Amino acid sequence: MASVSKLVVAMAIARLDQRGAIDVDGPVPWAEIGILANPGWADVTLRELLHHTSGFPEARSSWFTPGADCRGHAQSLVANGPLASRGERTYSNGNYCLLGLVVEATTGEALDVAAQRLVFDPVGVDGVHLSGDALLADDMPHPHGAGVARLSRLGGAGTLVVSTDDLAIAVGRLLPADLDVVRFPAVFTDQYGFGHTGTIDGAKSCVWVIEAGRTVVSATIAGNALGTGGAVCDAVLPAVARDLGTSGDGRPTREP
């Protein structure tokens, strides 16, 4: 799913918040997730991570460099305080790498196990696993063999593997309480609804909630026939909306 993983992690965070296990408006529990951060990060909240307003640097290409895992790479990027742009939305994989660590530390479970229990078990579907794990029977192997292990730095920002059917079912059962967490700017919006996109070499993904939650569109392309997950949304959303006779017209005008 690439960055569509972020939507699942946000759903897991929402469920933990509802259970009182965490407080999305409280500070990031740095000690609990095993990261020694610069004191400037002390009052950064989980909601700021969710909304990409924490001041975490983009460091876009470094998230795909073999080497350190999510925790190790994040540790290297919080040695200095948040960027001066804290409070403004700056999309960074680091925010959801950290949120994935929060899910793991809070539940005492691996991220995929926690996501299964919190997000997928309640709707009776399964199959979520991590890109670095062994392939399941219906997985499509990456052309470079174990190349998906290069995503290990992303953690909660991009390592979950879920079928389009299971993802659509889970997202289609979002609770009203979930939407306090799973909302703009944690997700993207357009004239059709809201959702998330994902883009890596070898997979482009889109999941979108339309018709005020009555319909969920989930699509993934294995390969690089389209350049981005946004391009997948651009292709499928207008076509589905037209077939449904619902509101929305033309190419999606996605924000932010």
XYZ file of N, CA, C and O in Angstrom, residues 7 28 38 53 55 73 94 101 138 155 162-164 170 209 249:
64
model
N -2.934 5.708 6.502
C -4.352 5.738 6.842
C -4.681 4.630 7.844
O -5.430 4.849 8.807
N 4.229 13.250 22.364
C 4.787 11.986 21.877
C 5.542 11.320 23.029
O 6.375 11.957 23.681
N 15.815 15.543 20.858
C 16.197 16.880 21.296
C 15.080 17.460 22.173
O 13.894 17.235 21.902
N 2.235 18.376 11.025
C 2.544 19.746 11.449
C 3.566 19.762 12.589
O 3.707 20.776 13.276
N 6.838 19.614 12.508
C 8.153 20.175 12.230
C 9.186 19.116 11.914
O 10.395 19.411 11.863
N 16.427 5.398 12.061
C 16.476 6.552 11.169
C 15.805 7.758 11.809
O 16.310 8.882 11.724
N 8.484 10.628 8.411
C 8.903 10.524 9.800
C 7.754 10.570 10.784
O 7.785 9.899 11.825
N 5.559 3.388 15.746
C 6.267 3.000 16.965
C 5.381 3.180 18.186
O 5.444 2.377 19.134
N -1.065 -14.992 -2.226
C -1.629 -14.117 -3.253
C -0.883 -12.794 -3.385
O -1.383 -11.841 -3.972
N 8.561 1.968 8.277
C 7.700 1.543 9.372
C 6.248 1.862 9.064
O 5.722 1.526 8.003
N -1.796 -4.940 2.344
C -3.196 -5.316 2.573
C -3.874 -5.415 1.213
O -3.597 -4.612 0.315
N -4.774 -6.368 1.055
C -5.508 -6.469 -0.209
C -6.464 -5.284 -0.361
O -6.903 -4.690 0.628
N -6.782 -4.952 -1.596
C -7.708 -3.845 -1.836
C -9.081 -4.132 -1.239
O -9.744 -3.234 -0.723
N -12.459 -2.281 5.665
C -12.073 -1.632 6.921
C -12.341 -0.135 6.883
O -12.908 0.437 7.826
N -12.820 7.597 0.145
C -14.166 7.485 0.685
C -15.045 8.517 -0.020
O -14.768 9.719 0.041
N -16.993 16.149 -10.243
C -16.862 16.186 -11.699
C -15.416 16.456 -12.073
O -14.746 17.289 -11.460
